[in-house]
Amino acid sequence: MTNLRLTEKDPHAPIRYQYAIEQVLYRGKSPYQEFAVVTNPFFGRMLILDGVVQLTEKDEFFYHEMMAHVALHAIESPKRVIVIGGGDGGVVREVLKHPTIEQVHLVDIDPEVTRISREFFPTVSSGLDDPRVIHAPMDGAMFMRQYEGQADAIIVDSTDIIGFATSLFTSDFFDNAKAILGKNGVYITLSESLHFHFEMVRDVQKTMASIFPHVDLYTAPIATYGGNWWCFAVGTNGVDIREPVRKTVENTRYYCEEVHKTAFLPDFLYKRLMDEERTYF
């Protein structure tokens, strides 16, 4: 056990998170970000990008299951999925649990994320060698501009809405996504904390609503993400995804039909979120 501590400070939040570090397993840097893999007595191994916790062995399944299964259970027979970001492989692992999946494009600008996940997080990266997975180490916005096929779901598992990730939250990006999705397709993106990024969450909803005929928002408890009450923005070409349309996959640790139905904001809270005069509920 060391005396090291990781202190994480979100500029938009009034709190700080501090983690005890037992061991530093890896430190490195790519052209895009700095990396660390450390161990914590409660969370186990933790992946840190630019000083911010991205995933932990203990609780990663909450995030990855909710990112993948809410979208895919709203589609009768999903076959083609695009994952933007998510180079660690957690979302891909969950997508592959759906038996109808034929192809998954994994598009992450930084291949170092995948390398580190393969080495230090084998249970997260376990699906990356599946022959249905096509790796595209490139900018997600560029991929979407160039892609000529269709997809049943597009899942954006990005870092926070800063730096190179901001290109994944523009109206142009959403417009490209809408064109790629079929009429029953579903778009999902990370959308920050309702506690500490209230106006940012609203801005993403408004931008998406200018492109997609139907938008929505659902949440999940993520212990290591600032504010804990994390949310995911939904865009479709008209489909309401609040109800699963088929039997849910069984080999999950958190996601289930009941969780799916109760994850969405009630209408009265959603209306408060979209009220420009509010800065909180």
PDB file of C-alpha atoms in Angstrom:
ATOM      1  CA  MET A   1       0.000   0.000   0.000  1.00  0.00           C
ATOM      2  CA  THR A   2       1.372   3.408  -0.969  1.00  0.00           C
ATOM      3  CA  ASN A   3       0.588   6.834   0.406  1.00  0.00           C
ATOM      4  CA  LEU A   4      -0.476   8.006  -3.048  1.00  0.00           C
ATOM      5  CA  ARG A   5      -3.863   9.581  -3.616  1.00  0.00           C
ATOM      6  CA  LEU A   6      -5.664  10.399  -6.847  1.00  0.00           C
ATOM      7  CA  THR A   7      -7.688  13.596  -6.540  1.00  0.00           C
ATOM      8  CA  GLU A   8     -10.180  14.215  -9.327  1.00  0.00           C
ATOM      9  CA  LYS A   9     -11.696  17.682  -9.691  1.00  0.00           C
ATOM     10  CA  ASP A  10     -14.435  18.500 -12.181  1.00  0.00           C
ATOM     11  CA  PRO A  11     -14.434  22.256 -12.959  1.00  0.00           C
ATOM     12  CA  HIS A  12     -18.251  22.174 -13.138  1.00  0.00           C
ATOM     13  CA  ALA A  13     -18.753  20.394  -9.790  1.00  0.00           C
ATOM     14  CA  PRO A  14     -18.466  21.671  -6.203  1.00  0.00           C
ATOM     15  CA  ILE A  15     -16.895  18.430  -4.954  1.00  0.00           C
ATOM     16  CA  ARG A  16     -13.711  16.443  -5.390  1.00  0.00           C
ATOM     17  CA  TYR A  17     -13.148  12.717  -5.475  1.00  0.00           C
ATOM     18  CA  GLN A  18     -10.094  11.227  -3.816  1.00  0.00           C
ATOM     19  CA  TYR A  19      -8.974   7.628  -4.229  1.00  0.00           C
ATOM     20  CA  ALA A  20      -6.330   5.704  -2.318  1.00  0.00           C
ATOM     21  CA  ILE A  21      -3.824   4.119  -4.690  1.00  0.00           C
ATOM     22  CA  GLU A  22      -2.343   0.761  -3.738  1.00  0.00           C
ATOM     23  CA  GLN A  23      -0.168   0.371  -6.808  1.00  0.00           C
ATOM     24  CA  VAL A  24       0.613   2.171 -10.064  1.00  0.00           C
ATOM     25  CA  LEU A  25       0.614  -0.507 -12.763  1.00  0.00           C
ATOM     26  CA  TYR A  26       1.184   1.722 -15.770  1.00  0.00           C
ATOM     27  CA  ARG A  27       1.754   5.324 -16.784  1.00  0.00           C
ATOM     28  CA  GLY A  28       2.050   6.570 -20.335  1.00  0.00           C
ATOM     29  CA  LYS A  29       1.082   9.147 -22.916  1.00  0.00           C
ATOM     30  CA  SER A  30      -0.272   9.115 -26.459  1.00  0.00           C
ATOM     31  CA  PRO A  31      -0.685  12.033 -28.897  1.00  0.00           C
ATOM     32  CA  TYR A  32      -4.196  12.464 -27.475  1.00  0.00           C
ATOM     33  CA  GLN A  33      -4.099  11.880 -23.721  1.00  0.00           C
ATOM     34  CA  GLU A  34      -2.193  10.718 -20.652  1.00  0.00           C
ATOM     35  CA  PHE A  35      -2.875   7.281 -19.170  1.00  0.00           C
ATOM     36  CA  ALA A  36      -2.539   5.608 -15.817  1.00  0.00           C
ATOM     37  CA  VAL A  37      -3.649   2.224 -14.559  1.00  0.00           C
ATOM     38  CA  VAL A  38      -3.767   2.001 -10.770  1.00  0.00           C
ATOM     39  CA  THR A  39      -5.281  -0.267  -8.140  1.00  0.00           C
ATOM     40  CA  ASN A  40      -7.654   0.844  -5.390  1.00  0.00           C
ATOM     41  CA  PRO A  41      -8.656  -1.304  -2.379  1.00  0.00           C
ATOM     42  CA  PHE A  42     -12.381  -1.063  -3.234  1.00  0.00           C
ATOM     43  CA  PHE A  43     -12.615  -0.521  -6.996  1.00  0.00           C
ATOM     44  CA  GLY A  44      -9.707  -2.758  -8.014  1.00  0.00           C
ATOM     45  CA  ARG A  45      -7.955  -1.721 -11.203  1.00  0.00           C
ATOM     46  CA  MET A  46      -8.832   1.739 -12.478  1.00  0.00           C
ATOM     47  CA  LEU A  47      -8.196   3.289 -15.903  1.00  0.00           C
ATOM     48  CA  ILE A  48      -7.339   6.990 -15.643  1.00  0.00           C
ATOM     49  CA  LEU A  49      -7.305   9.292 -18.686  1.00  0.00           C
ATOM     50  CA  ASP A  50      -5.959  12.816 -18.204  1.00  0.00           C
ATOM     51  CA  GLY A  51      -6.458  12.484 -14.460  1.00  0.00           C
ATOM     52  CA  VAL A  52     -10.100  11.386 -14.727  1.00  0.00           C
ATOM     53  CA  VAL A  53     -11.402   7.911 -13.839  1.00  0.00           C
ATOM     54  CA  GLN A  54     -12.820   6.243 -16.956  1.00  0.00           C
ATOM     55  CA  LEU A  55     -13.593   2.766 -15.662  1.00  0.00           C
ATOM     56  CA  THR A  56     -12.952   0.439 -12.754  1.00  0.00           C
ATOM     57  CA  GLU A  57     -13.068  -3.325 -12.412  1.00  0.00           C
ATOM     58  CA  LYS A  58     -15.674  -3.003  -9.660  1.00  0.00           C
ATOM     59  CA  ASP A  59     -18.426  -1.009 -11.339  1.00  0.00           C
ATOM     60  CA  GLU A  60     -17.766  -0.803 -15.097  1.00  0.00           C
ATOM     61  CA  PHE A  61     -20.727  -3.060 -15.863  1.00  0.00           C
ATOM     62  CA  PHE A  62     -23.269  -0.429 -14.771  1.00  0.00           C
ATOM     63  CA  TYR A  63     -22.053   1.942 -17.462  1.00  0.00           C
ATOM     64  CA  HIS A  64     -21.343  -0.500 -20.271  1.00  0.00           C
ATOM     65  CA  GLU A  65     -24.583  -2.444 -19.859  1.00  0.00           C
ATOM     66  CA  MET A  66     -26.720   0.692 -19.841  1.00  0.00           C
ATOM     67  CA  MET A  67     -24.854   2.160 -22.788  1.00  0.00           C
ATOM     68  CA  ALA A  68     -25.485  -0.898 -24.962  1.00  0.00           C
ATOM     69  CA  HIS A  69     -28.646  -2.689 -23.892  1.00  0.00           C
ATOM     70  CA  VAL A  70     -31.158   0.155 -23.677  1.00  0.00           C
ATOM     71  CA  ALA A  71     -30.591   0.916 -27.351  1.00  0.00           C
ATOM     72  CA  LEU A  72     -30.401  -2.647 -28.607  1.00  0.00           C
ATOM     73  CA  HIS A  73     -33.472  -3.887 -26.746  1.00  0.00           C
ATOM     74  CA  ALA A  74     -35.496  -1.206 -28.531  1.00  0.00           C
ATOM     75  CA  ILE A  75     -34.628  -2.869 -31.861  1.00  0.00           C
ATOM     76  CA  GLU A  76     -36.323  -6.111 -32.888  1.00  0.00           C
ATOM     77  CA  SER A  77     -33.300  -7.704 -34.543  1.00  0.00           C
ATOM     78  CA  PRO A  78     -30.152  -5.536 -34.351  1.00  0.00           C
ATOM     79  CA  LYS A  79     -27.460  -6.579 -36.810  1.00  0.00           C
ATOM     80  CA  ARG A  80     -25.089  -3.663 -37.443  1.00  0.00           C
ATOM     81  CA  VAL A  81     -23.769  -1.407 -34.693  1.00  0.00           C
ATOM     82  CA  ILE A  82     -21.256   1.445 -34.705  1.00  0.00           C
ATOM     83  CA  VAL A  83     -19.437   2.222 -31.451  1.00  0.00           C
ATOM     84  CA  ILE A  84     -17.650   5.587 -31.413  1.00  0.00           C
ATOM     85  CA  GLY A  85     -15.022   5.797 -28.678  1.00  0.00           C
ATOM     86  CA  GLY A  86     -15.148   2.888 -26.278  1.00  0.00           C
ATOM     87  CA  GLY A  87     -11.720   1.612 -27.230  1.00  0.00           C
ATOM     88  CA  ASP A  88     -11.564  -0.301 -23.938  1.00  0.00           C
ATOM     89  CA  GLY A  89     -14.091  -2.738 -25.414  1.00  0.00           C
ATOM     90  CA  GLY A  90     -16.714  -2.663 -22.656  1.00  0.00           C
ATOM     91  CA  VAL A  91     -19.590  -1.549 -24.881  1.00  0.00           C
ATOM     92  CA  VAL A  92     -18.528  -3.976 -27.612  1.00  0.00           C
ATOM     93  CA  ARG A  93     -18.587  -6.840 -25.086  1.00  0.00           C
ATOM     94  CA  GLU A  94     -22.190  -5.988 -24.205  1.00  0.00           C
ATOM     95  CA  VAL A  95     -23.297  -5.475 -27.826  1.00  0.00           C
ATOM     96  CA  LEU A  96     -22.045  -8.957 -28.719  1.00  0.00           C
ATOM     97  CA  LYS A  97     -24.394 -10.514 -26.155  1.00  0.00           C
ATOM     98  CA  HIS A  98     -27.220  -9.958 -28.652  1.00  0.00           C
ATOM     99  CA  PRO A  99     -27.384 -13.074 -30.847  1.00  0.00           C
ATOM    100  CA  THR A 100     -28.485 -11.279 -34.031  1.00  0.00           C
ATOM    101  CA  ILE A 101     -25.401  -9.026 -34.192  1.00  0.00           C
ATOM    102  CA  GLU A 102     -23.478  -9.484 -37.442  1.00  0.00           C
ATOM    103  CA  GLN A 103     -21.075  -6.534 -37.446  1.00  0.00           C
ATOM    104  CA  VAL A 104     -19.684  -3.998 -34.980  1.00  0.00           C
ATOM    105  CA  HIS A 105     -17.510  -1.088 -36.086  1.00  0.00           C
ATOM    106  CA  LEU A 106     -15.339   0.081 -33.187  1.00  0.00           C
ATOM    107  CA  VAL A 107     -14.089   3.597 -33.939  1.00  0.00           C
ATOM    108  CA  ASP A 108     -11.658   5.090 -31.420  1.00  0.00           C
ATOM    109  CA  ILE A 109      -9.201   7.846 -32.254  1.00  0.00           C
ATOM    110  CA  ASP A 110      -6.604   6.479 -29.822  1.00  0.00           C
ATOM    111  CA  PRO A 111      -5.527   2.831 -30.306  1.00  0.00           C
ATOM    112  CA  GLU A 112      -3.527   3.057 -27.090  1.00  0.00           C
ATOM    113  CA  VAL A 113      -6.805   2.764 -25.137  1.00  0.00           C
ATOM    114  CA  THR A 114      -7.413  -0.635 -26.702  1.00  0.00           C
ATOM    115  CA  ARG A 115      -3.856  -1.810 -26.095  1.00  0.00           C
ATOM    116  CA  ILE A 116      -4.009  -0.860 -22.423  1.00  0.00           C
ATOM    117  CA  SER A 117      -7.416  -2.468 -21.955  1.00  0.00           C
ATOM    118  CA  ARG A 118      -6.227  -5.720 -23.517  1.00  0.00           C
ATOM    119  CA  GLU A 119      -3.262  -5.807 -21.129  1.00  0.00           C
ATOM    120  CA  PHE A 120      -4.838  -4.653 -17.875  1.00  0.00           C
ATOM    121  CA  PHE A 121      -8.619  -5.163 -18.243  1.00  0.00           C
ATOM    122  CA  PRO A 122      -9.124  -8.538 -19.960  1.00  0.00           C
ATOM    123  CA  THR A 123     -12.719  -8.948 -18.778  1.00  0.00           C
ATOM    124  CA  VAL A 124     -13.613  -5.574 -20.322  1.00  0.00           C
ATOM    125  CA  SER A 125     -11.791  -6.166 -23.610  1.00  0.00           C
ATOM    126  CA  SER A 126     -12.891  -9.800 -23.974  1.00  0.00           C
ATOM    127  CA  GLY A 127     -14.955  -9.180 -27.127  1.00  0.00           C
ATOM    128  CA  LEU A 128     -12.365  -7.268 -29.130  1.00  0.00           C
ATOM    129  CA  ASP A 129     -11.067 -10.310 -30.999  1.00  0.00           C
ATOM    130  CA  ASP A 130     -14.513 -11.449 -32.085  1.00  0.00           C
ATOM    131  CA  PRO A 131     -14.503 -11.735 -35.911  1.00  0.00           C
ATOM    132  CA  ARG A 132     -17.625  -9.556 -36.107  1.00  0.00           C
ATOM    133  CA  VAL A 133     -15.683  -6.572 -34.730  1.00  0.00           C
ATOM    134  CA  ILE A 134     -14.072  -4.206 -37.250  1.00  0.00           C
ATOM    135  CA  HIS A 135     -11.473  -1.916 -35.687  1.00  0.00           C
ATOM    136  CA  ALA A 136     -11.197   1.611 -37.104  1.00  0.00           C
ATOM    137  CA  PRO A 137      -8.560   3.648 -35.204  1.00  0.00           C
ATOM    138  CA  MET A 138      -9.594   7.087 -36.438  1.00  0.00           C
ATOM    139  CA  ASP A 139     -11.503  10.236 -35.558  1.00  0.00           C
ATOM    140  CA  GLY A 140     -15.166   9.416 -34.963  1.00  0.00           C
ATOM    141  CA  ALA A 141     -16.483  12.521 -36.712  1.00  0.00           C
ATOM    142  CA  MET A 142     -14.437  11.721 -39.822  1.00  0.00           C
ATOM    143  CA  PHE A 143     -15.644   8.112 -39.808  1.00  0.00           C
ATOM    144  CA  MET A 144     -19.261   9.262 -39.703  1.00  0.00           C
ATOM    145  CA  ARG A 145     -18.719  11.641 -42.615  1.00  0.00           C
ATOM    146  CA  GLN A 146     -17.142   8.903 -44.723  1.00  0.00           C
ATOM    147  CA  TYR A 147     -19.293   5.901 -43.789  1.00  0.00           C
ATOM    148  CA  GLU A 148     -21.600   4.835 -46.615  1.00  0.00           C
ATOM    149  CA  GLY A 149     -23.492   1.965 -45.012  1.00  0.00           C
ATOM    150  CA  GLN A 150     -26.406   1.790 -42.595  1.00  0.00           C
ATOM    151  CA  ALA A 151     -26.516   0.852 -38.928  1.00  0.00           C
ATOM    152  CA  ASP A 152     -29.217  -0.253 -36.526  1.00  0.00           C
ATOM    153  CA  ALA A 153     -27.574   1.526 -33.599  1.00  0.00           C
ATOM    154  CA  ILE A 154     -24.841   4.102 -33.069  1.00  0.00           C
ATOM    155  CA  ILE A 155     -23.403   4.242 -29.553  1.00  0.00           C
ATOM    156  CA  VAL A 156     -21.038   7.080 -28.645  1.00  0.00           C
ATOM    157  CA  ASP A 157     -18.900   6.127 -25.653  1.00  0.00           C
ATOM    158  CA  SER A 158     -16.691   9.196 -25.546  1.00  0.00           C
ATOM    159  CA  THR A 159     -14.731  10.952 -22.854  1.00  0.00           C
ATOM    160  CA  ASP A 160     -16.272  14.073 -21.296  1.00  0.00           C
ATOM    161  CA  ILE A 161     -17.494  16.794 -23.665  1.00  0.00           C
ATOM    162  CA  ILE A 162     -14.155  18.578 -23.863  1.00  0.00           C
ATOM    163  CA  GLY A 163     -11.140  18.583 -26.181  1.00  0.00           C
ATOM    164  CA  PHE A 164     -11.227  16.275 -29.187  1.00  0.00           C
ATOM    165  CA  ALA A 165     -14.545  14.767 -28.002  1.00  0.00           C
ATOM    166  CA  THR A 166     -16.481  17.993 -28.708  1.00  0.00           C
ATOM    167  CA  SER A 167     -16.722  17.106 -32.418  1.00  0.00           C
ATOM    168  CA  LEU A 168     -18.994  14.212 -31.402  1.00  0.00           C
ATOM    169  CA  PHE A 169     -21.665  16.573 -30.055  1.00  0.00           C
ATOM    170  CA  THR A 170     -22.246  18.934 -32.986  1.00  0.00           C
ATOM    171  CA  SER A 171     -25.324  19.217 -35.182  1.00  0.00           C
ATOM    172  CA  ASP A 172     -23.240  18.042 -38.164  1.00  0.00           C
ATOM    173  CA  PHE A 173     -22.252  14.878 -36.313  1.00  0.00           C
ATOM    174  CA  PHE A 174     -25.843  14.186 -35.265  1.00  0.00           C
ATOM    175  CA  ASP A 175     -27.002  14.815 -38.829  1.00  0.00           C
ATOM    176  CA  ASN A 176     -24.534  12.239 -40.149  1.00  0.00           C
ATOM    177  CA  ALA A 177     -25.716   9.771 -37.517  1.00  0.00           C
ATOM    178  CA  LYS A 178     -29.357  10.295 -38.451  1.00  0.00           C
ATOM    179  CA  ALA A 179     -28.578   9.580 -42.104  1.00  0.00           C
ATOM    180  CA  ILE A 180     -26.770   6.336 -41.234  1.00  0.00           C
ATOM    181  CA  LEU A 181     -29.536   4.983 -39.008  1.00  0.00           C
ATOM    182  CA  GLY A 182     -32.434   3.079 -40.503  1.00  0.00           C
ATOM    183  CA  LYS A 183     -36.012   4.125 -39.730  1.00  0.00           C
ATOM    184  CA  ASN A 184     -35.993   2.049 -36.532  1.00  0.00           C
ATOM    185  CA  GLY A 185     -32.401   2.877 -35.608  1.00  0.00           C
ATOM    186  CA  VAL A 186     -31.266   4.249 -32.250  1.00  0.00           C
ATOM    187  CA  TYR A 187     -28.522   6.752 -31.401  1.00  0.00           C
ATOM    188  CA  ILE A 188     -27.104   6.859 -27.861  1.00  0.00           C
ATOM    189  CA  THR A 189     -24.467   9.169 -26.437  1.00  0.00           C
ATOM    190  CA  LEU A 190     -22.958   9.884 -23.061  1.00  0.00           C
ATOM    191  CA  SER A 191     -24.467  13.101 -21.690  1.00  0.00           C
ATOM    192  CA  GLU A 192     -22.765  13.991 -18.386  1.00  0.00           C
ATOM    193  CA  SER A 193     -24.259  14.384 -14.873  1.00  0.00           C
ATOM    194  CA  LEU A 194     -27.707  15.802 -14.187  1.00  0.00           C
ATOM    195  CA  HIS A 195     -26.463  17.097 -10.837  1.00  0.00           C
ATOM    196  CA  PHE A 196     -23.425  19.054 -11.983  1.00  0.00           C
ATOM    197  CA  HIS A 197     -23.814  19.499 -15.750  1.00  0.00           C
ATOM    198  CA  PHE A 198     -27.517  20.350 -15.918  1.00  0.00           C
ATOM    199  CA  GLU A 199     -27.253  23.014 -18.622  1.00  0.00           C
ATOM    200  CA  MET A 200     -24.753  20.959 -20.631  1.00  0.00           C
ATOM    201  CA  VAL A 201     -27.190  18.025 -20.623  1.00  0.00           C
ATOM    202  CA  ARG A 202     -29.955  20.351 -21.821  1.00  0.00           C
ATOM    203  CA  ASP A 203     -27.761  21.770 -24.586  1.00  0.00           C
ATOM    204  CA  VAL A 204     -27.060  18.278 -25.924  1.00  0.00           C
ATOM    205  CA  GLN A 205     -30.786  17.484 -25.870  1.00  0.00           C
ATOM    206  CA  LYS A 206     -31.625  20.689 -27.735  1.00  0.00           C
ATOM    207  CA  THR A 207     -28.952  20.151 -30.377  1.00  0.00           C
ATOM    208  CA  MET A 208     -30.104  16.578 -30.920  1.00  0.00           C
ATOM    209  CA  ALA A 209     -33.750  17.687 -31.074  1.00  0.00           C
ATOM    210  CA  SER A 210     -32.870  19.987 -33.972  1.00  0.00           C
ATOM    211  CA  ILE A 211     -31.829  16.891 -35.956  1.00  0.00           C
ATOM    212  CA  PHE A 212     -33.690  13.831 -34.682  1.00  0.00           C
ATOM    213  CA  PRO A 213     -37.509  13.544 -34.805  1.00  0.00           C
ATOM    214  CA  HIS A 214     -37.488  11.935 -31.339  1.00  0.00           C
ATOM    215  CA  VAL A 215     -35.126  12.550 -28.412  1.00  0.00           C
ATOM    216  CA  ASP A 216     -35.104  11.289 -24.836  1.00  0.00           C
ATOM    217  CA  LEU A 217     -32.877  10.857 -21.802  1.00  0.00           C
ATOM    218  CA  TYR A 218     -32.197   8.016 -19.388  1.00  0.00           C
ATOM    219  CA  THR A 219     -29.906   7.645 -16.388  1.00  0.00           C
ATOM    220  CA  ALA A 220     -27.748   5.157 -14.526  1.00  0.00           C
ATOM    221  CA  PRO A 221     -25.845   5.146 -11.214  1.00  0.00           C
ATOM    222  CA  ILE A 222     -22.098   5.370 -11.874  1.00  0.00           C
ATOM    223  CA  ALA A 223     -20.204   5.595  -8.572  1.00  0.00           C
ATOM    224  CA  THR A 224     -16.937   6.898 -10.019  1.00  0.00           C
ATOM    225  CA  TYR A 225     -18.386   9.542 -12.356  1.00  0.00           C
ATOM    226  CA  GLY A 226     -18.896  13.049 -10.996  1.00  0.00           C
ATOM    227  CA  GLY A 227     -22.367  13.444  -9.532  1.00  0.00           C
ATOM    228  CA  ASN A 228     -23.019   9.690  -9.750  1.00  0.00           C
ATOM    229  CA  TRP A 229     -26.396  10.248 -11.501  1.00  0.00           C
ATOM    230  CA  TRP A 230     -25.110   9.929 -15.049  1.00  0.00           C
ATOM    231  CA  CYS A 231     -27.240  10.289 -18.123  1.00  0.00           C
ATOM    232  CA  PHE A 232     -27.423   9.152 -21.727  1.00  0.00           C
ATOM    233  CA  ALA A 233     -29.049  11.065 -24.581  1.00  0.00           C
ATOM    234  CA  VAL A 234     -31.236   9.236 -27.112  1.00  0.00           C
ATOM    235  CA  GLY A 235     -32.018  10.190 -30.694  1.00  0.00           C
ATOM    236  CA  THR A 236     -34.165   8.209 -33.128  1.00  0.00           C
ATOM    237  CA  ASN A 237     -35.981   8.699 -36.413  1.00  0.00           C
ATOM    238  CA  GLY A 238     -39.257   8.410 -34.542  1.00  0.00           C
ATOM    239  CA  VAL A 239     -38.979   5.290 -32.389  1.00  0.00           C
ATOM    240  CA  ASP A 240     -39.812   5.531 -28.669  1.00  0.00           C
ATOM    241  CA  ILE A 241     -37.339   3.297 -26.828  1.00  0.00           C
ATOM    242  CA  ARG A 242     -38.817   3.462 -23.320  1.00  0.00           C
ATOM    243  CA  GLU A 243     -40.073  -0.129 -23.583  1.00  0.00           C
ATOM    244  CA  PRO A 244     -37.984  -3.148 -24.644  1.00  0.00           C
ATOM    245  CA  VAL A 245     -39.456  -4.720 -27.788  1.00  0.00           C
ATOM    246  CA  ARG A 246     -38.134  -8.214 -27.101  1.00  0.00           C
ATOM    247  CA  LYS A 247     -36.934 -10.435 -24.290  1.00  0.00           C
ATOM    248  CA  THR A 248     -33.874  -8.983 -22.595  1.00  0.00           C
ATOM    249  CA  VAL A 249     -30.518 -10.760 -22.573  1.00  0.00           C
ATOM    250  CA  GLU A 250     -29.917 -12.713 -19.386  1.00  0.00           C
ATOM    251  CA  ASN A 251     -26.173 -12.556 -18.774  1.00  0.00           C
ATOM    252  CA  THR A 252     -26.101  -9.041 -17.295  1.00  0.00           C
ATOM    253  CA  ARG A 253     -25.331  -7.825 -13.779  1.00  0.00           C
ATOM    254  CA  TYR A 254     -27.492  -4.675 -13.674  1.00  0.00           C
ATOM    255  CA  TYR A 255     -29.535  -4.178 -16.822  1.00  0.00           C
ATOM    256  CA  CYS A 256     -32.920  -5.904 -16.983  1.00  0.00           C
ATOM    257  CA  GLU A 257     -36.414  -5.103 -18.247  1.00  0.00           C
ATOM    258  CA  GLU A 258     -37.393  -3.315 -15.020  1.00  0.00           C
ATOM    259  CA  VAL A 259     -34.247  -1.184 -15.068  1.00  0.00           C
ATOM    260  CA  HIS A 260     -34.865  -0.310 -18.725  1.00  0.00           C
ATOM    261  CA  LYS A 261     -38.390   0.935 -18.023  1.00  0.00           C
ATOM    262  CA  THR A 262     -37.478   2.982 -14.959  1.00  0.00           C
ATOM    263  CA  ALA A 263     -34.226   4.514 -16.258  1.00  0.00           C
ATOM    264  CA  PHE A 264     -35.923   7.303 -18.229  1.00  0.00           C
ATOM    265  CA  LEU A 265     -36.696  10.692 -16.721  1.00  0.00           C
ATOM    266  CA  PRO A 266     -40.388  11.149 -15.883  1.00  0.00           C
ATOM    267  CA  ASP A 267     -42.103  13.682 -18.135  1.00  0.00           C
ATOM    268  CA  PHE A 268     -42.338  16.349 -15.432  1.00  0.00           C
ATOM    269  CA  LEU A 269     -38.597  16.186 -14.729  1.00  0.00           C
ATOM    270  CA  TYR A 270     -37.776  16.210 -18.424  1.00  0.00           C
ATOM    271  CA  LYS A 271     -39.867  19.370 -18.852  1.00  0.00           C
ATOM    272  CA  ARG A 272     -37.946  21.013 -16.012  1.00  0.00           C
ATOM    273  CA  LEU A 273     -34.654  20.030 -17.621  1.00  0.00           C
ATOM    274  CA  MET A 274     -35.677  21.656 -20.891  1.00  0.00           C
ATOM    275  CA  ASP A 275     -36.843  24.887 -19.214  1.00  0.00           C
ATOM    276  CA  GLU A 276     -34.226  27.505 -20.191  1.00  0.00           C
ATOM    277  CA  GLU A 277     -34.851  29.470 -16.990  1.00  0.00           C
ATOM    278  CA  ARG A 278     -33.752  26.596 -14.767  1.00  0.00           C
ATOM    279  CA  THR A 279     -30.220  25.723 -13.751  1.00  0.00           C
ATOM    280  CA  TYR A 280     -31.390  22.704 -11.730  1.00  0.00           C
ATOM    281  CA  PHE A 281     -34.572  20.748 -11.116  1.00  0.00           C
TER     282      PHE A 281
END
